[in-house]
PDB file of C-alpha atoms in Angstrom:
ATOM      1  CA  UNK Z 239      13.300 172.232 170.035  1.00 79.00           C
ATOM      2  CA  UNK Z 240      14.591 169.088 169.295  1.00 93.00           C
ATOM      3  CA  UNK Z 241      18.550 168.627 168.588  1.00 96.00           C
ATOM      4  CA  UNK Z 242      20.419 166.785 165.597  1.00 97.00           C
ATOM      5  CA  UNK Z 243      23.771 165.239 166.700  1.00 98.00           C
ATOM      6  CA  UNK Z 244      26.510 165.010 163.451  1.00 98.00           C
ATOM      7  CA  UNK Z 245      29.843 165.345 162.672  1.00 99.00           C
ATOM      8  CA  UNK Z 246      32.164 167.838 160.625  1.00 99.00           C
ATOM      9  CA  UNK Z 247      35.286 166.747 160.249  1.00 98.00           C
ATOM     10  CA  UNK Z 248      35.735 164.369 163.406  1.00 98.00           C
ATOM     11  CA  UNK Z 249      34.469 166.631 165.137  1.00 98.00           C
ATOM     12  CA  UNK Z 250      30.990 165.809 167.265  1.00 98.00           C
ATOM     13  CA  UNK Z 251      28.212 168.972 167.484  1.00 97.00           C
ATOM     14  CA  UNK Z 252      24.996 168.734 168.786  1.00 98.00           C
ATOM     15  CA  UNK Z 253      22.608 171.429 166.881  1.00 98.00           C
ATOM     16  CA  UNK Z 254      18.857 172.355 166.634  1.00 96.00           C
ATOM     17  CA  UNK Z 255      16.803 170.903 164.009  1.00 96.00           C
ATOM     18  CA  UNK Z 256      16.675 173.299 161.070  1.00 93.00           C
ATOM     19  CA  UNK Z 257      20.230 174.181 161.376  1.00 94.00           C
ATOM     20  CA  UNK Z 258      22.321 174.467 158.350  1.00 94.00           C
ATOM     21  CA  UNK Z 259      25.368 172.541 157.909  1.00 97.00           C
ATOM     22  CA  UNK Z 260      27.367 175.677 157.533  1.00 94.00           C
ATOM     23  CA  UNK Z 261      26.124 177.421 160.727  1.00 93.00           C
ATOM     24  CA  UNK Z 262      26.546 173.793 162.738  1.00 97.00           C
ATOM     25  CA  UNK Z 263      30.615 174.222 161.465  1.00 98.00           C
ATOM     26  CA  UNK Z 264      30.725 177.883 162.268  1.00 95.00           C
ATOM     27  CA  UNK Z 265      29.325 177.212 165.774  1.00 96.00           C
ATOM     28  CA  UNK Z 266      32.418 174.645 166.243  1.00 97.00           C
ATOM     29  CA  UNK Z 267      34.819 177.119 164.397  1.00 97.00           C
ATOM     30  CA  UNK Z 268      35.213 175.055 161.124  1.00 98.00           C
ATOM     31  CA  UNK Z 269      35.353 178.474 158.488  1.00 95.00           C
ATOM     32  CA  UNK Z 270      33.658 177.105 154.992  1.00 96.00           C
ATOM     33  CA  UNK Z 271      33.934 179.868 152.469  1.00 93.00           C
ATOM     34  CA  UNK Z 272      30.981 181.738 151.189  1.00 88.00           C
ATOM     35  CA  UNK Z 273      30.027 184.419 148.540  1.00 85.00           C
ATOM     36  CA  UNK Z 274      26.301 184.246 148.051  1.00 82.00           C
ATOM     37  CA  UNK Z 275      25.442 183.795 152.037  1.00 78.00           C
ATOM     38  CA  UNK Z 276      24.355 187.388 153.256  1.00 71.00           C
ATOM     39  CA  UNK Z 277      24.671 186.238 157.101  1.00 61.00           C
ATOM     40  CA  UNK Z 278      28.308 186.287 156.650  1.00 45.00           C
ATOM     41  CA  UNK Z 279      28.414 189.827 155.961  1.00 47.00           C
ATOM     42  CA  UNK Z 280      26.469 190.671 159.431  1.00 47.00           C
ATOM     43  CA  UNK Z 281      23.116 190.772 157.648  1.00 51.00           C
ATOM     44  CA  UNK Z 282      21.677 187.678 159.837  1.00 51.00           C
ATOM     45  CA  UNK Z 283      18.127 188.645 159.824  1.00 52.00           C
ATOM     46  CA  UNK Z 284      18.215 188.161 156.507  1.00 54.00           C
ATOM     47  CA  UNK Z 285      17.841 184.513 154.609  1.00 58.00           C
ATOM     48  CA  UNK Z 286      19.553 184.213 151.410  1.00 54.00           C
ATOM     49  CA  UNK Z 287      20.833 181.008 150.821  1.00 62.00           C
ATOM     50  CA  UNK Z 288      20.646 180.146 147.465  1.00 68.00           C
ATOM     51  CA  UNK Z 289      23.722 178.243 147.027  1.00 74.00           C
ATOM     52  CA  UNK Z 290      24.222 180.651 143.763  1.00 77.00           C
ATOM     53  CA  UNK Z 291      28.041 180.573 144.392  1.00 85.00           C
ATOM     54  CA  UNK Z 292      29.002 177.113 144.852  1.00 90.00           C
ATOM     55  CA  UNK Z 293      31.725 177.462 147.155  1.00 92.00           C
ATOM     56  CA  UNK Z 294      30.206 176.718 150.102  1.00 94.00           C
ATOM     57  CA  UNK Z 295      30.146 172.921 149.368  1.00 96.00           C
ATOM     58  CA  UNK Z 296      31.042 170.069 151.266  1.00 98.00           C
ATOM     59  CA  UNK Z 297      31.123 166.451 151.107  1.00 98.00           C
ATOM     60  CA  UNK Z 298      28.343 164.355 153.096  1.00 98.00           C
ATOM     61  CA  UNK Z 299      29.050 160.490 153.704  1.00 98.00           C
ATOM     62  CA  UNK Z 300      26.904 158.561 151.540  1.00 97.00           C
ATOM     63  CA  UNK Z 301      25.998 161.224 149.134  1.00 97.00           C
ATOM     64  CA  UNK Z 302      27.577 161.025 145.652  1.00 96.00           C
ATOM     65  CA  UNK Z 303      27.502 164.737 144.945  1.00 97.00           C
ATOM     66  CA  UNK Z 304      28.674 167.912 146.885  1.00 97.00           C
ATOM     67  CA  UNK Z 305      26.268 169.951 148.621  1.00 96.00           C
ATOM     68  CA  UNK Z 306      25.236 173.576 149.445  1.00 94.00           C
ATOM     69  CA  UNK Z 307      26.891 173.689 153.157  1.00 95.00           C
ATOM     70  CA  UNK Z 308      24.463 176.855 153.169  1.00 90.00           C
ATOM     71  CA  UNK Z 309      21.278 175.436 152.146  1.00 89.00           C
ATOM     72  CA  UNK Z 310      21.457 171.638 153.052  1.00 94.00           C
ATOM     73  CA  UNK Z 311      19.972 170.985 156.806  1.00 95.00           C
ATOM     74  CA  UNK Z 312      21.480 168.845 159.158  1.00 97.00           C
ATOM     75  CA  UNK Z 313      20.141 165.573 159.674  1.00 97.00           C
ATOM     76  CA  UNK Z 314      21.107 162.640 162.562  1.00 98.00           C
ATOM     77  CA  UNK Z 315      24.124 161.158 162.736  1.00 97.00           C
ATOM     78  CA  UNK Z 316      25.333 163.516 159.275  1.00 98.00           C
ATOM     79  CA  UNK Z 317      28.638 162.961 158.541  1.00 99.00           C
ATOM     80  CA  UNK Z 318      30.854 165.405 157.015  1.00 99.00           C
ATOM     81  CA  UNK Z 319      33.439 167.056 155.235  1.00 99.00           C
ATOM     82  CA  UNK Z 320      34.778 170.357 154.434  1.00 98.00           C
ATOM     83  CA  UNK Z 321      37.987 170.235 153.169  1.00 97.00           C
ATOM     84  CA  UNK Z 322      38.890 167.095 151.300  1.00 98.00           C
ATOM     85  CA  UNK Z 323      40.649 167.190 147.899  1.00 97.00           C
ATOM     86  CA  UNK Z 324      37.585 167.061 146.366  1.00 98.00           C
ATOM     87  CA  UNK Z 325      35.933 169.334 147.690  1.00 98.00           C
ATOM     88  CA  UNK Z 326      39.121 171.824 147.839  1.00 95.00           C
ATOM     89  CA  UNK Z 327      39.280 171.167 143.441  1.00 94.00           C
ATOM     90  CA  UNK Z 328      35.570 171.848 143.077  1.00 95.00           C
ATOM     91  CA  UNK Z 329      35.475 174.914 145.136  1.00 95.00           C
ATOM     92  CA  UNK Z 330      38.347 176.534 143.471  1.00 92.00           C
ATOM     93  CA  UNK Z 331      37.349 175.229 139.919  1.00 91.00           C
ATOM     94  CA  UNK Z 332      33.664 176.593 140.648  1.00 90.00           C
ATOM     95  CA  UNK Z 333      35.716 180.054 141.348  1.00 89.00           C
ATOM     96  CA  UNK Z 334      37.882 179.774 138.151  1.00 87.00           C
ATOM     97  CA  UNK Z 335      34.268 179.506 136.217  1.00 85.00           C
ATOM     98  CA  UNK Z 336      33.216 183.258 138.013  1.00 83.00           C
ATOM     99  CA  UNK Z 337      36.246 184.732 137.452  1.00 83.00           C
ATOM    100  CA  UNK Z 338      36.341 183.824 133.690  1.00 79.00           C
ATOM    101  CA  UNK Z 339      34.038 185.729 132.845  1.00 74.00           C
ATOM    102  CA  UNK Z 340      34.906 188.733 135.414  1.00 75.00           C
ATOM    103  CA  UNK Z 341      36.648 191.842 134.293  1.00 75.00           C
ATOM    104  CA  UNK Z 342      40.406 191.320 136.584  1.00 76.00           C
ATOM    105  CA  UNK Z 343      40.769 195.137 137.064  1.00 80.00           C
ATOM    106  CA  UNK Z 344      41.855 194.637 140.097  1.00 80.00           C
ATOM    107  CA  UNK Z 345      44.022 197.457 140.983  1.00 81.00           C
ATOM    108  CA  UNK Z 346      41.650 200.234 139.930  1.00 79.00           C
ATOM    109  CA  UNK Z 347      38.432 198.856 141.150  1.00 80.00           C
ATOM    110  CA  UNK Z 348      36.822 200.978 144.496  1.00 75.00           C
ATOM    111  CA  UNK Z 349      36.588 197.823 146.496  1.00 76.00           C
ATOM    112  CA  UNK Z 350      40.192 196.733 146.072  1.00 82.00           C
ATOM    113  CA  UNK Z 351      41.457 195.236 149.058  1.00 81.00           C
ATOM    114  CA  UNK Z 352      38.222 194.714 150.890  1.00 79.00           C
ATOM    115  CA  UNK Z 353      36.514 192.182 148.006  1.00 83.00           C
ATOM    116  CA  UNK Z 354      35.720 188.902 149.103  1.00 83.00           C
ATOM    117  CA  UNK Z 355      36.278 187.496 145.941  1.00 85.00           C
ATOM    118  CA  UNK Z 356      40.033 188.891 146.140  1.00 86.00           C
ATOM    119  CA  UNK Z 357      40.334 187.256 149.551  1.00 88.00           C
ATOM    120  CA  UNK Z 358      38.831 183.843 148.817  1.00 89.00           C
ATOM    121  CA  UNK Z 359      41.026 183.967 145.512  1.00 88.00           C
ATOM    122  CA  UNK Z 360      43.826 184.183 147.793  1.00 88.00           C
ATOM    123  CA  UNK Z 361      43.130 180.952 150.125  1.00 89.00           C
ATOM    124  CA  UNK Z 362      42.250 179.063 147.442  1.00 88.00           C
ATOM    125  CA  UNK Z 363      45.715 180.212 145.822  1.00 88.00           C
ATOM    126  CA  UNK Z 364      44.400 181.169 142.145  1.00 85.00           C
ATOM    127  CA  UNK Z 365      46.767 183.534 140.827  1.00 76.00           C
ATOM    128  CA  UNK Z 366      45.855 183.240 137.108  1.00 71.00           C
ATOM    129  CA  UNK Z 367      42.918 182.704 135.042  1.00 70.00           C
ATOM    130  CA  UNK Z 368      42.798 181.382 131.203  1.00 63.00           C
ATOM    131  CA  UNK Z 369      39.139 182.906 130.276  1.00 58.00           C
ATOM    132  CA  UNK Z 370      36.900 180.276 128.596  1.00 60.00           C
ATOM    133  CA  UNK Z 371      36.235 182.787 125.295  1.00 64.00           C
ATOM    134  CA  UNK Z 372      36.221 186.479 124.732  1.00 69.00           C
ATOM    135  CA  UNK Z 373      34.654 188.047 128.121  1.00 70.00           C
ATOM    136  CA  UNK Z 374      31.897 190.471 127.827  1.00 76.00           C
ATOM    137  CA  UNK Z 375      31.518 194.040 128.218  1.00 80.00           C
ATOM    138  CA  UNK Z 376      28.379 195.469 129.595  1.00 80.00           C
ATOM    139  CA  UNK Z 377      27.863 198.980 130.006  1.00 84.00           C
ATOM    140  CA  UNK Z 378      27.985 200.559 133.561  1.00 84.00           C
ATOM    141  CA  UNK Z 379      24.230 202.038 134.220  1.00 80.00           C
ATOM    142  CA  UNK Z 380      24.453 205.510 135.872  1.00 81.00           C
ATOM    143  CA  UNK Z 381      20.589 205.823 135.210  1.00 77.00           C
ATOM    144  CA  UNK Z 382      19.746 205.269 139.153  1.00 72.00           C
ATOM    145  CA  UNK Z 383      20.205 208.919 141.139  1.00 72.00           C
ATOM    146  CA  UNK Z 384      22.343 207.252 144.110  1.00 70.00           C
ATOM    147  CA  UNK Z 385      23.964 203.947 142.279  1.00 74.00           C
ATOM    148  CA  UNK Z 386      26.611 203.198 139.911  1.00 78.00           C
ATOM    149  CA  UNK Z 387      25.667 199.413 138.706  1.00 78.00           C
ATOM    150  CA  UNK Z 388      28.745 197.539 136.869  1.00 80.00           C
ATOM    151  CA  UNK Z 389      27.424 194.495 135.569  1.00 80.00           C
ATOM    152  CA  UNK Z 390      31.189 193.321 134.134  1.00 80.00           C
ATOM    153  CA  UNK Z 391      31.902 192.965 138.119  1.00 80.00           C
ATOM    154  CA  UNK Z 392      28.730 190.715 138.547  1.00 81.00           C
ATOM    155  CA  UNK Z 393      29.228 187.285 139.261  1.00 80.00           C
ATOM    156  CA  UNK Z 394      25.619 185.995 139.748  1.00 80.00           C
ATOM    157  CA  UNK Z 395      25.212 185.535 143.453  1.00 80.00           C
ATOM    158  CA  UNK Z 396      22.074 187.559 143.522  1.00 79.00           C
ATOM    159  CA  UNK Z 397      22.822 189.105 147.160  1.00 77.00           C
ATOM    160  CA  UNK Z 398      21.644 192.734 145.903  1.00 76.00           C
ATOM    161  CA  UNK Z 399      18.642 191.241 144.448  1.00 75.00           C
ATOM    162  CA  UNK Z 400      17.606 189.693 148.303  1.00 75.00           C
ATOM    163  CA  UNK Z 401      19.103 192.800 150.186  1.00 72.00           C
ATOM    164  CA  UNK Z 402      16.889 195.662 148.073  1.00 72.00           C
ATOM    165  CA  UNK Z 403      13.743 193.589 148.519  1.00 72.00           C
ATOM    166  CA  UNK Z 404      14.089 192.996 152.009  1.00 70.00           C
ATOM    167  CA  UNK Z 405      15.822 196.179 153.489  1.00 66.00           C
ATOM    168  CA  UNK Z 406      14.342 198.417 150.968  1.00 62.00           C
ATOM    169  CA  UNK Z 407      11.527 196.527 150.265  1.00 60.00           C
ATOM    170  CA  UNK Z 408      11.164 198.491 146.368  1.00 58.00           C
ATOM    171  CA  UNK Z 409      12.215 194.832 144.351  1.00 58.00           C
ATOM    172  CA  UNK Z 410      13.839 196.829 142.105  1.00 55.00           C
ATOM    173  CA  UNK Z 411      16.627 194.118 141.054  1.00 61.00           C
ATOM    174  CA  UNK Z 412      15.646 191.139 138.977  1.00 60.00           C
ATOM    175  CA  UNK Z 413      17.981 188.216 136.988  1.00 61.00           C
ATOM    176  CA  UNK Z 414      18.024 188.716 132.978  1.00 55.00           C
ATOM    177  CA  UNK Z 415      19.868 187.220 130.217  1.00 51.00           C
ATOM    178  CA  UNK Z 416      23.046 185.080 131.283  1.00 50.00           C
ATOM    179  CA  UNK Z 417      22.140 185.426 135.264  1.00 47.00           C
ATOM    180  CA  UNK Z 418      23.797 188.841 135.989  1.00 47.00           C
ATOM    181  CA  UNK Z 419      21.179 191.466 137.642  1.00 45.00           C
ATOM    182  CA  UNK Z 420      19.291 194.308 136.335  1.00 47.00           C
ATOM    183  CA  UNK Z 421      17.402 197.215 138.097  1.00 44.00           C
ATOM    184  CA  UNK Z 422      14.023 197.675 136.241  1.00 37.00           C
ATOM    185  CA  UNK Z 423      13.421 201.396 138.299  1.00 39.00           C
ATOM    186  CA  UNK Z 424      15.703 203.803 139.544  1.00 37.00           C
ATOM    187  CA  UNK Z 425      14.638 203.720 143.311  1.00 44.00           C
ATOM    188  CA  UNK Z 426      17.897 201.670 144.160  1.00 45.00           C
ATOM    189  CA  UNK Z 427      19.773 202.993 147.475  1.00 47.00           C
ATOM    190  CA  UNK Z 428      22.535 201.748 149.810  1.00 50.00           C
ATOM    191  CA  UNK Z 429      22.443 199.567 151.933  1.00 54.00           C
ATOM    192  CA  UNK Z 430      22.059 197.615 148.751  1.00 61.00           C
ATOM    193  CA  UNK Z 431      25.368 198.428 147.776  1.00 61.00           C
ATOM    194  CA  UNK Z 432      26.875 197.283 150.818  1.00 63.00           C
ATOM    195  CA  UNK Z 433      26.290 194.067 149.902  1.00 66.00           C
ATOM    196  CA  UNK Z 434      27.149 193.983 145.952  1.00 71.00           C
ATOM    197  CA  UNK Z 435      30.703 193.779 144.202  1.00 59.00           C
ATOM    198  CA  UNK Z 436      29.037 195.628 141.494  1.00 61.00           C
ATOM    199  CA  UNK Z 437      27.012 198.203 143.124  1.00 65.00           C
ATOM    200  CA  UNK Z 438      28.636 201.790 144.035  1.00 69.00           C
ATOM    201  CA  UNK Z 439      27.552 204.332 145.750  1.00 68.00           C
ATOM    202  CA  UNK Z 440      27.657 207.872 143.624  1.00 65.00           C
ATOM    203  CA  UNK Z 441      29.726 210.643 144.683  1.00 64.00           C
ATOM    204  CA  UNK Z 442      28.436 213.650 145.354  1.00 60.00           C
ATOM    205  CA  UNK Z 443      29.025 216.530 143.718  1.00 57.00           C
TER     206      UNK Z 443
END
């Protein structure tokens, strides 16, 4: 296969064609955030790289706009950048956006301390948000035998959507009104869940 020599950040990598500019920085250790990318939550056989998130974005000499680090392929003699001030402001202003409309109930949610949002709130240092209106409540669907769905935790990166029709293969998830996801039969099962901020697994009685 042929190879595609760049550079991230100064430094030089030599990668096969097809590669994605995020997995050419994680093979030289350069860490670019993620929230939509299911590969970096040990699901590599499966492709979802939407770019839904927007966090994942770098900056590519001689483009004028940011790009998808997760979606964007690597081309010869690509230059580019992952953590300039520009790309720093638009990553954590793309996160401010999310979290404006996302219920902060931090304390009492079930995936408190293990959220990725949490964490990548934390290295991008937001500590407050100033919502951009009234946020939303949606009602949390119990309808599904095995899942608790919260949509008020859903921040549109469609992960449960790509895990449920490829691990479970029963396409049960779908996008409707403002982006957030909706399950259309009641067939939904971890590992779907595994993947989701706003999917729980029901307790057992």
């Amino acid at each position: 296969m042929k190879e595609v020599q760049l550079t991230i950040d100064g430094i030089s990598v030599k990668v096969p064609e097809g590669t994605t500019i995020l997995e050419a920085a994680r093979k030289v250790g350069i860490k670019i955030p993620t929230l939509c990318y299911l590969n970096g939550v040990g699901l590599k056989h499966i492709k979802h790289d939407v770019g839904a998130c927007r966090v994942c974005v770098v900056e590519v000499q001689g483009k004028n706009d940011l790009l998808s680090s997760c979606n964007t392929l690597v081309e010869e003699g690509m230059v580019v950048y992952t953590h300039t001030p520009r790309v720093l402001s638009t990553r954590k202003l793309n996160l401010e956006l999310m979290l404006s409309d996302h219920h902060l109930d931090c304390p009492t949610c079930p995936k408190n301390g293990v959220c990725e949002l949490q964490s990548l709130c934390a290295e991008l240092t937001i500590r407050s948000i100033r919502p951009k209106g009234e946020r939303k409540t949606y009602e949390i669907d119990c309808s599904s035998p095995s899942i608790v769905r919260n949509p008020n935790k859903c921040i549109v990166c469609q992960r449960c959507i790509t895990a449920c029709k490829v691990l479970q293969t029963v396409d049960v998830l779908e996008l409707y009104g403002n982006g957030r996801s909706e399950e259309h039969t009641s067939e939904l099962q971890s590992p779907c869940n595994l993947v989701c901020r706003l999917l729980l697994e029901k307790k057992k009685k």
